[in-house]
Amino acid sequence: MLNTNDILETIRMINDENLDVRTVTMGISLLDCADPDPRTACEKIYHKITTRVEKLVEVVDGISAGYGIPIVNKRISVTPIAMLLAACPDADPVWFAKTLDAAAKKVGVNFIGGFSALVQKGFSAGDKALINAIPEALASTDFVCSSVNIGSTKAGINMDAVAMMGPVIRRAAELTADNNCLGAAKLVVFCNAVEDNPFMAGAFHGPGEPDCCVHVGVSGPGAVRAALAKLPKDAPLDDVAELVKRTAFKITRMGQLVGELAAEKLNVPFGIVDLSLAPTPAIGDSVARVLEEMGLECCGGYGTTAALALLNDAVKKGGVMASGNVGGLSGAFIPVSEDEGMIAATEAGVLTLNKLEAMTAVCSVGLDMIVVPGDTPADVLSAMIADEAAIGMINTKTTAVRVIPAIGKKMGERLDFGGLLGYGPVMPINTSSPSVFVNRGGRIPAPLQALKN
Amino acid sequence: MKAVITVVGTDQVGILAQVSGACAQAQVNVLEVSQNILGGNFAMIMLVDLTQCNTEYTAFIQTLTEKGKQMGVDIHVTRQEVFDAMHRI
C-alpha cells in the first residue's frame, strides 16, 4: 500500500492548502476559419469552437469528481484574431470578439483568450484595426481576453505599438468604468509572449501550435508555503530551494496526470503543463506569503527580489522533472490584486511599483493586476510598457503589463473585481512625462542577445 | 479501479463500521485499512477496489461525503493514480 504520510500529505494539500489545477485550457487553431467575408469567418469560428470544445467542461468536471482533484477553470485559447482579420481587412474586429464570447458561453467555459495581435516587429494587415478595437471588444463581451505582443528578444521592441497601447489600456478602463474598469483587467501587453500559455488574460493559440490540444496550468502557492513553514528558521537557503523543488514536483505531477487524462478523453494531443504558482485572493494561497515564509517581514522589503528569484527557479527545476512537456509561462506569478499577501503589503505601503518592477526581472511574467490612479496619462502607461518590455527583451524572458487605471479614483481608494481577480488598492505612480520618448515611435533594435545563431 | 478513502477528524465510535458499511452496500471491496492517531486527530486510510461497484462512482463518493458530514469528519475518495503520480518517480 502507499505510504500513509504521502496520502495524508496529498489530502492536506488539497483540503487545507488550496492545491488545485488552476485551468485546463483547450487551444484551437482558427487559421482554417479565415475568409474574405467576415460573416462567413465568424460562422466558421463559432462552429469550430463549439464543436471542438463541446465536451471540455463535461470531461474536465468528470476528471475532477472522479479523481478527487479540484480543477478550477475551463478555458479556450484561439489563434490571434488579427491573423484572421488579415483576410478581411475592412471587417469590424468587434464582430469577432462577440463571436468568441457567444461560443464561450455556449460551451460553458470561464474565459476565451486570443483577441490578440503579434506586432513585435511591425504591423501586418489587420493588426492595427484589432488593437484599436480592443477597448470596445472588451467592453461589449464578458469572457473575451485580449493580448498584444509588442516586443521580443529576437525582434526588439515595436515602439509604435507601445505608443498605441497606453491609450488603448486607458480607453478599455474608461469604457468599463461602471464595472470596476474590468476591461483593462482582461488586457495584457507582452514582450516575448509564449504561444502555449493556458493562463488568462494572456492565453492565445500560437501559429506554431497544432490544430487542437489541451494545456494544463497548475497552482499551489499555499502548499509551498505550508511546506516551508515546517522548515526551521535557521535552515540554509539550499534547503529552502530543495523543499520548493520537491513540492513543485508533486504539484506538477498532478497537473501532468490531469492533462494526460483530459487529452485522452477528448482525443486531442496533450500540449503542455504550465507549472506556475498562481495565487488567488484566498487566505493561504499567496505567493507573497511564500516569500515571507522564507524570512521576510513583509513582501516588498529588501530581500524580496532575491527570495522571488530563488522561488521562481526552484519551481521550474522541480516541475521540469515532473512533466515531459513543460511550457507556458512556468514560474511564480505576482498579480497584486489576486494575491492576498501582496494586497496586504501594498496597503501597508511596503510593496511599491518600483519594487514590483524589479521583481518582474526574476518572476515568470511581469507587472500584473496593478491598479493605478484614474488620471494616469496614456503616455505614462506606454512608457511603463516600454520599461517592462526592455526587461523581458534583455533578459530573454516573458514580461507583461496588465495595469488597470481606476477611472475616477485616486490614492487611498480601490477597485474590487471580485472572484479570482480579487481587489487592489490604487498604487502611487511616477507621472514625470515620458511623452517625447514614447512618441518618437520606431523600433528599439533587437539586443545582442538575439544573435545566438 | 482502485481508490483511497481517507477519513480525518476526531476519533469516535463507529467510523470504521460506517465507512465499511457503505462500501459493502455498494459492493466496493476493502483491500487494506490502516488507522492512526496523528497529533490528536484520527486518520484512517482505506484502499478499496471499485471494479464491482453497483452504483455510479460519483454517487458513491457523495454517499461517503454525506456520512462524513454526519459524523463530523472529513472523508475523501481519491483515485490511486493521483498518489502514484505525485509520490512515485
mmCIF file of N, CA, C and O in Angstrom, chain A residues 1-2 4 6-11 13 15 19 65-69 249-250 253-254 257 321, chain B residues 4 6 32 36 38 45 47 57-58 61 76 78-89:
data_model
loop_
_atom_site.group_PDB
_atom_site.id
_atom_site.type_symbol
_atom_site.label_atom_id
_atom_site.label_comp_id
_atom_site.label_asym_id
_atom_site.label_seq_id
_atom_site.Cartn_x
_atom_site.Cartn_y
_atom_site.Cartn_z
ATOM 1 N N MET A 1 0.841 -1.209 0.000
ATOM 2 C CA MET A 1 0.000 0.000 0.000
ATOM 3 C C MET A 1 0.873 1.254 0.000
ATOM 4 O O MET A 1 2.042 1.211 0.362
ATOM 5 N N LEU A 2 0.293 2.330 -0.426
ATOM 6 C CA LEU A 2 1.028 3.594 -0.460
ATOM 7 C C LEU A 2 1.379 4.045 0.948
ATOM 8 O O LEU A 2 0.731 3.664 1.913
ATOM 9 N N THR A 4 1.392 6.046 4.178
ATOM 10 C CA THR A 4 0.324 6.803 4.855
ATOM 11 C C THR A 4 0.592 8.306 4.834
ATOM 12 O O THR A 4 -0.305 9.108 4.574
ATOM 13 N N ASP A 6 2.332 10.045 2.733
ATOM 14 C CA ASP A 6 2.158 10.605 1.390
ATOM 15 C C ASP A 6 0.679 10.856 1.106
ATOM 16 O O ASP A 6 0.299 11.897 0.552
ATOM 17 N N ILE A 7 -0.153 9.887 1.488
ATOM 18 C CA ILE A 7 -1.597 10.035 1.244
ATOM 19 C C ILE A 7 -2.143 11.227 2.015
ATOM 20 O O ILE A 7 -2.833 12.091 1.465
ATOM 21 N N LEU A 8 -1.782 11.290 3.298
ATOM 22 C CA LEU A 8 -2.320 12.383 4.119
ATOM 23 C C LEU A 8 -1.771 13.732 3.654
ATOM 24 O O LEU A 8 -2.468 14.747 3.706
ATOM 25 N N GLU A 9 -0.524 13.728 3.162
ATOM 26 C CA GLU A 9 0.050 14.982 2.666
ATOM 27 C C GLU A 9 -0.754 15.495 1.476
ATOM 28 O O GLU A 9 -1.092 16.682 1.394
ATOM 29 N N THR A 10 -1.087 14.591 0.563
ATOM 30 C CA THR A 10 -1.864 14.999 -0.614
ATOM 31 C C THR A 10 -3.234 15.543 -0.206
ATOM 32 O O THR A 10 -3.671 16.587 -0.693
ATOM 33 N N ILE A 11 -3.897 14.819 0.700
ATOM 34 C CA ILE A 11 -5.227 15.255 1.140
ATOM 35 C C ILE A 11 -5.127 16.636 1.817
ATOM 36 O O ILE A 11 -5.952 17.518 1.589
ATOM 37 N N MET A 13 -2.806 18.915 1.287
ATOM 38 C CA MET A 13 -2.500 19.933 0.271
ATOM 39 C C MET A 13 -3.776 20.389 -0.439
ATOM 40 O O MET A 13 -3.966 21.571 -0.709
ATOM 41 N N ASN A 15 -7.029 19.939 0.675
ATOM 42 C CA ASN A 15 -8.057 20.443 1.593
ATOM 43 C C ASN A 15 -7.707 21.754 2.250
ATOM 44 O O ASN A 15 -8.507 22.680 2.307
ATOM 45 N N LEU A 19 -4.390 23.488 -2.871
ATOM 46 C CA LEU A 19 -3.766 22.921 -4.070
ATOM 47 C C LEU A 19 -4.855 22.596 -5.079
ATOM 48 O O LEU A 19 -5.843 21.955 -4.750
ATOM 49 N N ALA A 65 -14.225 15.252 -10.379
ATOM 50 C CA ALA A 65 -15.033 14.483 -9.422
ATOM 51 C C ALA A 65 -14.482 13.072 -9.250
ATOM 52 O O ALA A 65 -14.361 12.560 -8.136
ATOM 53 N N GLY A 66 -14.102 12.460 -10.361
ATOM 54 C CA GLY A 66 -13.682 11.067 -10.326
ATOM 55 C C GLY A 66 -12.351 10.854 -9.631
ATOM 56 O O GLY A 66 -12.147 9.850 -8.962
ATOM 57 N N TYR A 67 -11.446 11.791 -9.791
ATOM 58 C CA TYR A 67 -10.111 11.599 -9.230
ATOM 59 C C TYR A 67 -9.899 12.364 -7.922
ATOM 60 O O TYR A 67 -8.855 12.257 -7.292
ATOM 61 N N GLY A 68 -10.871 13.164 -7.538
ATOM 62 C CA GLY A 68 -10.747 13.911 -6.284
ATOM 63 C C GLY A 68 -9.740 15.044 -6.368
ATOM 64 O O GLY A 68 -9.064 15.359 -5.398
ATOM 65 N N ILE A 69 -9.604 15.638 -7.562
ATOM 66 C CA ILE A 69 -8.678 16.761 -7.741
ATOM 67 C C ILE A 69 -9.492 18.011 -8.096
ATOM 68 O O ILE A 69 -10.231 17.989 -9.070
ATOM 69 N N PHE A 249 7.461 19.590 -7.682
ATOM 70 C CA PHE A 249 7.412 18.313 -8.393
ATOM 71 C C PHE A 249 6.046 17.645 -8.199
ATOM 72 O O PHE A 249 5.378 17.233 -9.144
ATOM 73 N N LYS A 250 5.619 17.580 -6.940
ATOM 74 C CA LYS A 250 4.353 16.896 -6.640
ATOM 75 C C LYS A 250 3.176 17.622 -7.281
ATOM 76 O O LYS A 250 2.268 17.005 -7.845
ATOM 77 N N ARG A 253 3.148 16.981 -10.990
ATOM 78 C CA ARG A 253 2.722 15.621 -11.352
ATOM 79 C C ARG A 253 1.209 15.518 -11.412
ATOM 80 O O ARG A 253 0.647 14.806 -12.221
ATOM 81 N N MET A 254 0.552 16.221 -10.508
ATOM 82 C CA MET A 254 -0.906 16.202 -10.509
ATOM 83 C C MET A 254 -1.419 16.829 -11.807
ATOM 84 O O MET A 254 -2.358 16.321 -12.427
ATOM 85 N N LEU A 257 -0.931 14.471 -14.731
ATOM 86 C CA LEU A 257 -1.946 13.421 -14.724
ATOM 87 C C LEU A 257 -3.255 13.933 -15.323
ATOM 88 O O LEU A 257 -3.858 13.286 -16.186
ATOM 89 N N MET A 321 11.178 18.183 -13.890
ATOM 90 C CA MET A 321 11.405 16.752 -13.667
ATOM 91 C C MET A 321 10.080 15.983 -13.685
ATOM 92 O O MET A 321 10.042 14.785 -13.955
ATOM 93 N N VAL B 4 -8.507 5.444 -2.892
ATOM 94 C CA VAL B 4 -8.121 5.547 -1.490
ATOM 95 C C VAL B 4 -9.160 6.417 -0.779
ATOM 96 O O VAL B 4 -9.426 7.536 -1.196
ATOM 97 N N THR B 6 -9.937 8.411 2.530
ATOM 98 C CA THR B 6 -9.273 8.936 3.736
ATOM 99 C C THR B 6 -10.323 9.551 4.645
ATOM 100 O O THR B 6 -11.236 10.236 4.182
ATOM 101 N N GLU B 32 -7.267 -2.876 1.916
ATOM 102 C CA GLU B 32 -6.381 -2.634 3.052
ATOM 103 C C GLU B 32 -6.924 -1.493 3.884
ATOM 104 O O GLU B 32 -7.549 -0.565 3.357
ATOM 105 N N ASN B 36 -4.522 5.571 12.272
ATOM 106 C CA ASN B 36 -3.562 6.145 13.216
ATOM 107 C C ASN B 36 -4.209 7.288 13.962
ATOM 108 O O ASN B 36 -5.175 7.881 13.487
ATOM 109 N N LEU B 38 -2.942 10.783 14.713
ATOM 110 C CA LEU B 38 -1.837 11.676 14.381
ATOM 111 C C LEU B 38 -2.108 13.046 14.965
ATOM 112 O O LEU B 38 -3.068 13.708 14.567
ATOM 113 N N ILE B 45 -7.075 5.314 6.603
ATOM 114 C CA ILE B 45 -6.862 5.218 5.162
ATOM 115 C C ILE B 45 -7.291 3.826 4.710
ATOM 116 O O ILE B 45 -6.894 2.830 5.295
ATOM 117 N N LEU B 47 -7.790 1.354 1.309
ATOM 118 C CA LEU B 47 -7.629 1.121 -0.130
ATOM 119 C C LEU B 47 -8.769 0.214 -0.579
ATOM 120 O O LEU B 47 -8.970 -0.865 -0.004
ATOM 121 N N TYR B 57 -19.933 5.962 -9.622
ATOM 122 C CA TYR B 57 -18.783 6.313 -8.790
ATOM 123 C C TYR B 57 -19.027 7.625 -8.041
ATOM 124 O O TYR B 57 -18.772 7.747 -6.839
ATOM 125 N N THR B 58 -19.562 8.634 -8.753
ATOM 126 C CA THR B 58 -19.784 9.936 -8.112
ATOM 127 C C THR B 58 -20.854 9.839 -7.018
ATOM 128 O O THR B 58 -20.776 10.533 -6.007
ATOM 129 N N ILE B 61 -19.171 8.433 -3.971
ATOM 130 C CA ILE B 61 -18.398 9.493 -3.295
ATOM 131 C C ILE B 61 -19.343 10.375 -2.473
ATOM 132 O O ILE B 61 -19.076 10.719 -1.324
ATOM 133 N N HIS B 76 -12.626 11.722 2.141
ATOM 134 C CA HIS B 76 -12.276 11.976 0.745
ATOM 135 C C HIS B 76 -12.048 10.685 0.006
ATOM 136 O O HIS B 76 -11.470 9.752 0.549
ATOM 137 N N THR B 78 -10.185 9.450 -3.356
ATOM 138 C CA THR B 78 -9.262 9.901 -4.395
ATOM 139 C C THR B 78 -8.734 8.680 -5.129
ATOM 140 O O THR B 78 -8.372 7.683 -4.498
ATOM 141 N N ARG B 79 -8.690 8.754 -6.438
ATOM 142 C CA ARG B 79 -8.189 7.610 -7.221
ATOM 143 C C ARG B 79 -6.719 7.364 -6.914
ATOM 144 O O ARG B 79 -5.937 8.295 -6.737
ATOM 145 N N GLN B 80 -6.349 6.098 -6.895
ATOM 146 C CA GLN B 80 -4.976 5.728 -6.535
ATOM 147 C C GLN B 80 -3.945 6.367 -7.469
ATOM 148 O O GLN B 80 -2.834 6.702 -7.058
ATOM 149 N N GLU B 81 -4.331 6.567 -8.737
ATOM 150 C CA GLU B 81 -3.398 7.133 -9.713
ATOM 151 C C GLU B 81 -2.849 8.489 -9.268
ATOM 152 O O GLU B 81 -1.733 8.855 -9.602
ATOM 153 N N VAL B 82 -3.665 9.242 -8.519
ATOM 154 C CA VAL B 82 -3.219 10.571 -8.086
ATOM 155 C C VAL B 82 -2.003 10.445 -7.165
ATOM 156 O O VAL B 82 -1.009 11.156 -7.317
ATOM 157 N N PHE B 83 -2.068 9.512 -6.224
ATOM 158 C CA PHE B 83 -0.953 9.337 -5.291
ATOM 159 C C PHE B 83 0.262 8.745 -6.003
ATOM 160 O O PHE B 83 1.393 9.135 -5.735
ATOM 161 N N ASP B 84 -0.011 7.805 -6.908
ATOM 162 C CA ASP B 84 1.098 7.220 -7.674
ATOM 163 C C ASP B 84 1.825 8.314 -8.443
ATOM 164 O O ASP B 84 3.053 8.354 -8.491
ATOM 165 N N ALA B 85 1.048 9.212 -9.057
ATOM 166 C CA ALA B 85 1.660 10.278 -9.857
ATOM 167 C C ALA B 85 2.470 11.225 -8.974
ATOM 168 O O ALA B 85 3.583 11.604 -9.313
ATOM 169 N N MET B 86 1.911 11.579 -7.822
ATOM 170 C CA MET B 86 2.546 12.616 -7.008
ATOM 171 C C MET B 86 3.733 12.119 -6.196
ATOM 172 O O MET B 86 4.635 12.884 -5.880
ATOM 173 N N HIS B 87 3.723 10.860 -5.817
ATOM 174 C CA HIS B 87 4.725 10.414 -4.851
ATOM 175 C C HIS B 87 5.663 9.334 -5.376
ATOM 176 O O HIS B 87 6.503 8.842 -4.653
ATOM 177 N N ARG B 88 5.512 8.933 -6.624
ATOM 178 C CA ARG B 88 6.437 7.945 -7.183
ATOM 179 C C ARG B 88 7.078 8.484 -8.443
ATOM 180 O O ARG B 88 6.405 9.089 -9.269
ATOM 181 N N ILE B 89 8.364 8.272 -8.561
ATOM 182 C CA ILE B 89 9.062 8.740 -9.764
ATOM 183 C C ILE B 89 9.147 7.573 -10.747
ATOM 184 O O ILE B 89 9.562 6.497 -10.386
#
